[in-house]
Every structure is written in structure tokens, then in C-alpha cells.
XYZ file of C-alpha atoms in Angstrom:
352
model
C 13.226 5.842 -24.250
C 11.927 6.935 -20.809
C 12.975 9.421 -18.250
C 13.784 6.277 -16.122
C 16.566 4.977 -18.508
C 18.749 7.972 -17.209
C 18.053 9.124 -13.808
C 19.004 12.552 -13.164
C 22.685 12.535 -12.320
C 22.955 9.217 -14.256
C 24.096 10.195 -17.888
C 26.442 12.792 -19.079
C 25.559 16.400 -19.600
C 24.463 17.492 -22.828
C 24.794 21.049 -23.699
C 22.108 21.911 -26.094
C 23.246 24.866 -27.980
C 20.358 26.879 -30.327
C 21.923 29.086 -33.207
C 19.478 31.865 -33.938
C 18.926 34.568 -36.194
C 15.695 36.442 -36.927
C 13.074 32.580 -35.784
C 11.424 34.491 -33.344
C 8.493 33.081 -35.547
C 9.918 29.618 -34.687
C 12.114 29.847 -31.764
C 8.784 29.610 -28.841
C 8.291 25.896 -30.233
C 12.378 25.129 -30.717
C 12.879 25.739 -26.757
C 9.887 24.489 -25.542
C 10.777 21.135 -27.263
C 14.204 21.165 -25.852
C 13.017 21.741 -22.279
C 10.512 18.671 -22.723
C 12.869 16.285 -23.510
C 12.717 12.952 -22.246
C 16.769 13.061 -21.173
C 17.656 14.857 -17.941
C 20.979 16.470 -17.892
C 20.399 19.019 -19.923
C 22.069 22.456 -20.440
C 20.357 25.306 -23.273
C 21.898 27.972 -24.446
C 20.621 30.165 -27.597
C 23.615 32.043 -29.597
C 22.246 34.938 -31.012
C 23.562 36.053 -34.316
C 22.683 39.403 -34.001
C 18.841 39.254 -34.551
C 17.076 42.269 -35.057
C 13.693 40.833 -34.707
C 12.169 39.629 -31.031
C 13.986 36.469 -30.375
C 16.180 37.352 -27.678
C 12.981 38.281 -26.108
C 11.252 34.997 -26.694
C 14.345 33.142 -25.395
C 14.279 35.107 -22.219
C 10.471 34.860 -21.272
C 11.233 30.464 -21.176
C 13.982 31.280 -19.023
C 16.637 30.458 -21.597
C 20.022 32.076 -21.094
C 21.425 33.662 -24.095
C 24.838 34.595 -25.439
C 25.335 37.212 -28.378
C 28.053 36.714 -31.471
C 28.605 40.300 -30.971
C 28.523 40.596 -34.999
C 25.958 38.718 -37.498
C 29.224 35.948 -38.186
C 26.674 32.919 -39.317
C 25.906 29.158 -37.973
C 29.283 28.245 -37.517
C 30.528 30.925 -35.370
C 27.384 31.152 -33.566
C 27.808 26.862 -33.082
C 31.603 27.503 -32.131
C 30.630 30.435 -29.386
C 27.897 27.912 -27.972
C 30.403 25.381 -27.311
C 32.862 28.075 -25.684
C 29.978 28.974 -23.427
C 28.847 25.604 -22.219
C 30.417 22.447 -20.109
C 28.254 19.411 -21.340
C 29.723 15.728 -22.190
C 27.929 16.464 -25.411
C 27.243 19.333 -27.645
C 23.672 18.913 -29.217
C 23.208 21.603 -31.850
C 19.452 22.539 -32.972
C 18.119 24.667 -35.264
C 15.867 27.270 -34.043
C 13.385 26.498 -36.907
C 13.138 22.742 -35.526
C 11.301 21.408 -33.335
C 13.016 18.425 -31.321
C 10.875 15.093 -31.113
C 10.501 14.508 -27.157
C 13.138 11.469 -27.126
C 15.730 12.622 -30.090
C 18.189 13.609 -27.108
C 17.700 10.506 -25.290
C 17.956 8.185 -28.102
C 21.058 9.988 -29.471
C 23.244 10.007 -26.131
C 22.140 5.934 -26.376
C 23.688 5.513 -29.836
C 26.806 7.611 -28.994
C 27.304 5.351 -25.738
C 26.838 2.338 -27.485
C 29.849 2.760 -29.887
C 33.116 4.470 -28.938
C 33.551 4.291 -32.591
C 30.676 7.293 -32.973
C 32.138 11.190 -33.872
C 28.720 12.419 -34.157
C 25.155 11.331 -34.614
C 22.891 13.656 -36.951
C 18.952 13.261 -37.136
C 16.187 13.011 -39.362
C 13.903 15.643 -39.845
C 10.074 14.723 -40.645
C 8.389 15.162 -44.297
C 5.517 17.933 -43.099
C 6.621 21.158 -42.485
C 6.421 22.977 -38.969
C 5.228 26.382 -39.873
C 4.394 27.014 -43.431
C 2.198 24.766 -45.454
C 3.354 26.132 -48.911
C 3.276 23.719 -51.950
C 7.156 24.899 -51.875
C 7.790 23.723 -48.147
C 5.624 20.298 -48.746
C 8.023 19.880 -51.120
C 11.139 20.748 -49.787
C 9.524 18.279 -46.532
C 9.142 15.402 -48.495
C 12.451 15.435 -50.865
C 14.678 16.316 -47.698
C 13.119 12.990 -45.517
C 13.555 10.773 -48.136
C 16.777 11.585 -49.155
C 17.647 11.156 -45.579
C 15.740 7.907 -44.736
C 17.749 5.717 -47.781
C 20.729 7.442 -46.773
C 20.043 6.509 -42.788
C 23.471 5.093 -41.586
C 27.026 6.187 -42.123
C 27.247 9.822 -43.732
C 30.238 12.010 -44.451
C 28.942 15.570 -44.065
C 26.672 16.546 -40.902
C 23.124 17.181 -40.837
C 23.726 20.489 -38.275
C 19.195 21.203 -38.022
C 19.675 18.304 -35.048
C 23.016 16.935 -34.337
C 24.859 15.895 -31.480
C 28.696 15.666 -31.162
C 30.770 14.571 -28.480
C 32.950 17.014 -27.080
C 36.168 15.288 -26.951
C 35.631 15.217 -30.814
C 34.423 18.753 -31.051
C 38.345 19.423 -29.502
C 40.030 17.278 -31.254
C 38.275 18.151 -34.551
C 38.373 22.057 -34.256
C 35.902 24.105 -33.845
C 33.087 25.271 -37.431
C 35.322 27.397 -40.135
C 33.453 30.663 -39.335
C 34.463 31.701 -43.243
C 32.166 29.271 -44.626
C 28.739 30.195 -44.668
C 26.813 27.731 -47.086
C 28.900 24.418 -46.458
C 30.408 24.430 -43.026
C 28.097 21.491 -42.257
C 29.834 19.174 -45.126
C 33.520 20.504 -44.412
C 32.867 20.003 -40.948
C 31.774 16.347 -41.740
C 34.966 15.686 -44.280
C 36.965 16.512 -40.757
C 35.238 14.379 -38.601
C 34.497 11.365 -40.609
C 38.670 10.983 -41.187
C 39.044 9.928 -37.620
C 35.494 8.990 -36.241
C 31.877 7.531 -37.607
C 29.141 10.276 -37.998
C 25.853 8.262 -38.195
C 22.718 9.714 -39.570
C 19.539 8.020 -37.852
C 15.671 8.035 -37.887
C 16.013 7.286 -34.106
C 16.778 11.012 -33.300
C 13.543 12.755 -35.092
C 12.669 16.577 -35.606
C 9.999 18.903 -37.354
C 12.056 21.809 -39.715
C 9.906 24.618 -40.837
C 11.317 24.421 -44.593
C 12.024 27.027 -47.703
C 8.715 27.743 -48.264
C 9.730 30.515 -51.260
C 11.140 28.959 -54.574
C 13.214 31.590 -55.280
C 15.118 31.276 -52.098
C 14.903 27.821 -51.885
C 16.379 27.935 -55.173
C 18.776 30.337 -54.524
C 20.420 28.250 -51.742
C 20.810 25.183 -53.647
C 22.566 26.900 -56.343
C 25.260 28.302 -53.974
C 25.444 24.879 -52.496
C 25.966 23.111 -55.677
C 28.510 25.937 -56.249
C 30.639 26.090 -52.580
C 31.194 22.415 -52.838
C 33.310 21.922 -55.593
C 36.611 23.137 -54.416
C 36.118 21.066 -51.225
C 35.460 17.847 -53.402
C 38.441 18.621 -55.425
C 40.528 19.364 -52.375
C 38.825 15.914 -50.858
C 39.251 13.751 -54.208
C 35.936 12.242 -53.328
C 32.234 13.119 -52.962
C 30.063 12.915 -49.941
C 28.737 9.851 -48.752
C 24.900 10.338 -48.209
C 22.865 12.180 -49.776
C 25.013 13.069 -53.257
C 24.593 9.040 -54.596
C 25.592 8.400 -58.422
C 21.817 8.030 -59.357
C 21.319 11.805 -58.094
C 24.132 13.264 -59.528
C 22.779 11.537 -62.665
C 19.605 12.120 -62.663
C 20.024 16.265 -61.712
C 22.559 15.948 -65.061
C 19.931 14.260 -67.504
C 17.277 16.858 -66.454
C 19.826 19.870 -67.107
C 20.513 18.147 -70.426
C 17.032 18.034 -71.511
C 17.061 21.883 -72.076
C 19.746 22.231 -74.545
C 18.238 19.420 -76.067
C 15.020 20.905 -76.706
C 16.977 22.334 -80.064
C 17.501 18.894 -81.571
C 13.827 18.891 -82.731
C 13.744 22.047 -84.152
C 17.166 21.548 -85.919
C 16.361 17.817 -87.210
C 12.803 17.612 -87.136
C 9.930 16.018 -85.461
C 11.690 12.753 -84.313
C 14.637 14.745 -82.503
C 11.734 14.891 -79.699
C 12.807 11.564 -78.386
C 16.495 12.963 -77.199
C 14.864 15.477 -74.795
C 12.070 13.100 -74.210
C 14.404 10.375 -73.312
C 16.911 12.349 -71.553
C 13.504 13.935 -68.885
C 12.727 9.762 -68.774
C 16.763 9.151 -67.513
C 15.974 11.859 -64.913
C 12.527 10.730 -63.375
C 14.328 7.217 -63.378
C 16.615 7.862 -61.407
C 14.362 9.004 -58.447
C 11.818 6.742 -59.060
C 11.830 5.654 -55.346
C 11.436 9.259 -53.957
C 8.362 10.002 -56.575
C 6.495 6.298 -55.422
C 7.330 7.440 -52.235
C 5.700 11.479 -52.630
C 2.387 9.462 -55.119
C 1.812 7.363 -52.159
C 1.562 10.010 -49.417
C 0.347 13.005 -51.316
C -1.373 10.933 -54.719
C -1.020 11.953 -57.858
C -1.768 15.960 -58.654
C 0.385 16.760 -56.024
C 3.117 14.380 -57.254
C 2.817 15.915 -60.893
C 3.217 19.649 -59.124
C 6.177 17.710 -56.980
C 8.421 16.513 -60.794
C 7.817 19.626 -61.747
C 9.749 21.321 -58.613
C 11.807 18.749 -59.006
C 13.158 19.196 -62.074
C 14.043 22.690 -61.650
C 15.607 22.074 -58.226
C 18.084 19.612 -60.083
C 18.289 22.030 -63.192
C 19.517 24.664 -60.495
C 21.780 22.419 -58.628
C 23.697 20.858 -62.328
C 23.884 25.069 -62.968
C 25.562 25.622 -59.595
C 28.242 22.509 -59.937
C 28.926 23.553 -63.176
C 29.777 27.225 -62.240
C 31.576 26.210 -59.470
C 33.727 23.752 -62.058
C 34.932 26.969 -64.002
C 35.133 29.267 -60.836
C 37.563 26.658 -59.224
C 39.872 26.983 -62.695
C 39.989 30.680 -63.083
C 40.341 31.449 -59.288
C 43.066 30.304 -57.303
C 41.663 32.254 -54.078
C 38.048 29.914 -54.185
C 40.421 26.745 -54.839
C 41.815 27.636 -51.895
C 38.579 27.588 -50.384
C 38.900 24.666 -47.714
C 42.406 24.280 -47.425
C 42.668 25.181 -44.059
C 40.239 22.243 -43.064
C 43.212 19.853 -44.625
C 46.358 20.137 -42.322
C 47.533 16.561 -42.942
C 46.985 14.246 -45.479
C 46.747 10.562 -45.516
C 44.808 10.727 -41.341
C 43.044 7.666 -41.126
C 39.465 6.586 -40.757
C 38.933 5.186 -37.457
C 37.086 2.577 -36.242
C 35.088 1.831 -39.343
C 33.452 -1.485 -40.206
């Protein structure tokens, strides 16, 4: 899409609203790829989370206004004060360790005109990483795009790195629970999707610079796997996108494997085949994604790449599970999301 498909004037105003803290590292390339944009009518504003590093004074030499949280409050808040603070049509939210491709703004405001039906439309994020080329990051890259490209289409919890909401939603939804701090993406999407589509696409494209350190990579998952079980219990279903029966599955079998690493050494040589079998389930199950890492990267890399792998879904299985036992001892994390669920019973709308 070209600058001539919306003359200045000719389209609505999209707010572009840049959470940050502590990207100065990132945040020179963020901005400048929001100010190239193909699409016009644009409005930028960076929300500050308190940084204590130089990014207010990046922000400021491009010429981009910026608006404090006052206290470090996380991506929500900081989201929910950028839409307080600007006027647009739309609300485009962006990382500020992404870089925008020059047309994601363009082509989303197309899709979101196009079908009244459309809450939201979330983008794709590319399988190289923007900063740091770590084995870690590559990986992260890769197993983040495909998981997104085969679940391109209608999702149930938003992909906040590039998004773009309509406002009239925005108001009608409520604004990010600033309590949640891992998973106010997927409440937020559990909200929206009751009422409206939310539409994950390859047509609105961006570079993240990915965990590039297991342990924090790691770490996040975990807490992830962990914060979503009371709102999946509170839901009575799971997310549509990314979280498919084959994954859930396959992360299972490969957390299985280790406790089954006794059943040789309790019945001999032959009780190799459980674990054996059980590692087979789990590579099975992704077969796609590890065709699609061999062809890109070949073979030593996709050998380092199971091996990630299988701890990633190790750590996840460990994070549902003690999220599972949290939610029955602790009535104050069941009550986790309730305030996202006024009403029960809202329908769907508009959905094909």
C-alpha cells in the first residue's frame, strides 16, 4: 500500500502510542519506523514507564512528545495513559523493541475498514531478531513467527508488540487491567473477542528484538504458563491461537519424559522405550515448526533449536501445573480476572 491510497486528510487518525521502559537500546529504530510509515495521519506518543536509562532522551531528539506513568505501573497502564493522552480514530500500540515494517499501519487501517465486524487487528512479527543475534533470540525468532503464521486469522488473546484497536472498542471494552502484569494481553483479548473479531495477520509485519538470555526467556514463560490458569478457569475455555491441542500435547509428552527416565532404571533396559517414545510424541507434535526451522537454518542449528525446545515446553507444563494447585489453595489468585467478567453469557459479534 502506497502513500497515494490515503491522501493526507483522507483516512482516520491513528494514534500510535509507544510503551517504554529502559529500550533506549531499541527505541532510535522503534520511532524512526513509525515516522516512515507509508499511512499519513499519524499521531506518536511514547509512555514512559519510568525509565531510568536514556530513552526519554532518545524520544525527544526525533521530536517525539512524551508522557510519563508517574510510577513504573507496567504495559497496561502505560497503554491505558497513551490512549488518555491521544485523539486518533485508532489506537496503534508498538513495542519499543519493534521495529514497524513501512506499510503495517497502512495495511492494518485497510483491514479494520474493510470489516465493521473487526475489534482489533494484531501483527506478525518476523523470524530474525532486531538487535541481538544470540542462538537464544534466533530461537525465540523463529518459534514465535511460526506459531503466529499457522495461527494467522481469528485469535482470542492480542498480540500487544504491534496492534491496532479501534477506539470505539478501546471504550466500550475498558481500558488494560493495570494489575496484570504478565497476561494483560490475553485478558484483554478474552474481553474483546466476546463482542468483536480480533484478527491476527501477516499483512501488518514487524522486527522484535527477542529474549536473547535463557534464563529470562525462561523465566517469563513459566509465569505465563502460571498467570493463565485462573483466567482459563474463569473463561471455561482456552485461547484460540497459539495454545492448539497439538501444543498443549506435545509441551505435556516432553515434561513426561523426565519422570520417565526412572522406568529404565526400575525395570530394566527395555523401559527406555517409554521415555523414548514419550520425547517421539513431543517432536511429533511440532513437526511442522522443526521442517520449518531445518529448512531455514539446516540441520545443527535445528538439533541446538529441539533442544531449546524441549526445555521451553518442560518450563511452560511446570508453570500450568503450578498454577493448577495455586488456583486450589488460593482463593485471592482465583480471583485473579474476575473483574474482566462483569456479565456472563455477552455474545460474540459478528462472527462467521
Amino acid at each position: 500500500m502506497t502513500p497515494e491510497n490515503f491522501p493526507a486528510g483522507g483516512g482516520p487518525l491513528v494514534s500510535v502510542i509507544v510503551p517504554n521502559y529502559n529500550y533506549a537500546e531499541s527505541l532510535d529504530l522503534c520511532l524512526r519506523s513509525i515516522l516512515d510509515q507509508t499511512y499519513p495521519d499519524i499521531e506518536i506518543l511514547m509512555v514512559d514507564d519510568c525509565s531510568t536509562d536514556q530513552s526519554v532522551v532518545v524520544a525527544e531528539a526525533l521530536g517525539v512528545p512524551v508522557v510519563s506513568t508517574g510510577v513504573n505501573g507496567g504495559c497496561g497502564r502505560a497503554r491505558n495513559i497513551g490512549a488518555a493522552h491521544t485523539r486518533g480514530e485508532l489506537l496503534c500500540y508498538v513495542d519499543s523493541d519493534l521495529v514497524l515494517a513501512p506499510d503495517a499501519v497502512a495495511n492494518a487501517v485497510r483491514l479494520i475498514q474493510d470489516d465493521s465486524r473487526i475489534g482489533a487487528v494484531c501483527g506478525i512479527e518476523d523470524p530474525e531478531p532486531l538487535l541481538h543475534d544470540t542462538a537464544v533470540a534466533r530461537y525465540r525468532g523463529l518459534q514465535y513467527h511460526y506459531w503466529s503464521i499457522s495461527s494467522e486469522g481469528d485469535v482470542s488473546f492480542l498480540f500487544p508488540a504491534v496492534c491496532v484497536i479501534r477506539r470505539d472498542v478501546f471504550d466500550e471494552i475498558g481500558p488494560f487491567n493495570p494489575a496484570l502484569r504478565h497476561t494483560e494481553e490475553v485478558d484483554y483479548g478474552y474481553r474483546l473477542t466476546r463482542r468483536y473479531r480480533l484478527v491476527l495477520t501477516s499483512g501488518v509485519r514487524g522486527r522484535h528484538d527477542h529474549d536473547h538470555q535463557l534464563r529470562g526467556l525462561l523465566r517469563k514463560l513459566f509465569h505465563r504458563g502460571r498467570l493463565r490458569i485462573p483466567l482459563y478457569a474463569r473463561a471455561r475455555r482456552f485461547g484460540q491461537g497459539f495454545e492448539t491441542a497439538a501444543r498443549a500435547w506435545g509441551s505435556l509428552a516432553a515434561f513426561a519424559v523426565l519422570p520417565a527416565l526412572a522406568v529404565p532404571v526400575l525395570f530394566g533396559a527395555w523401559g527406555a522405550v517409554v521415555p523414548i517414545a514419550l520425547l517421539a510424541a513431543s517432536l511429533g507434535f511440532d513437526a511442522g515448526m522443526y521442517g520449518f526451522v531445518r529448512r531455514r537454518h539446516g540441520l545443527p542449528f535445528l538439533l541446538y533449536f529441539a533442544v531449546l525446545h524441549f526445555l521451553v515446553n518442560v518450563t511452560i507444563t511446570a508453570g500450568v501445573a503450578t498454577g493448577a494447585v495455586q488456583w486450589l489453595v488460593s482463593r485471592t489468585f482465583r480471583q485473579l480476572y474476575d473483574a474482566s467478567f462483569p456479565v456472563e453469557g455477552t455474545a460474540l459479534r459478528g462472527t462467521a
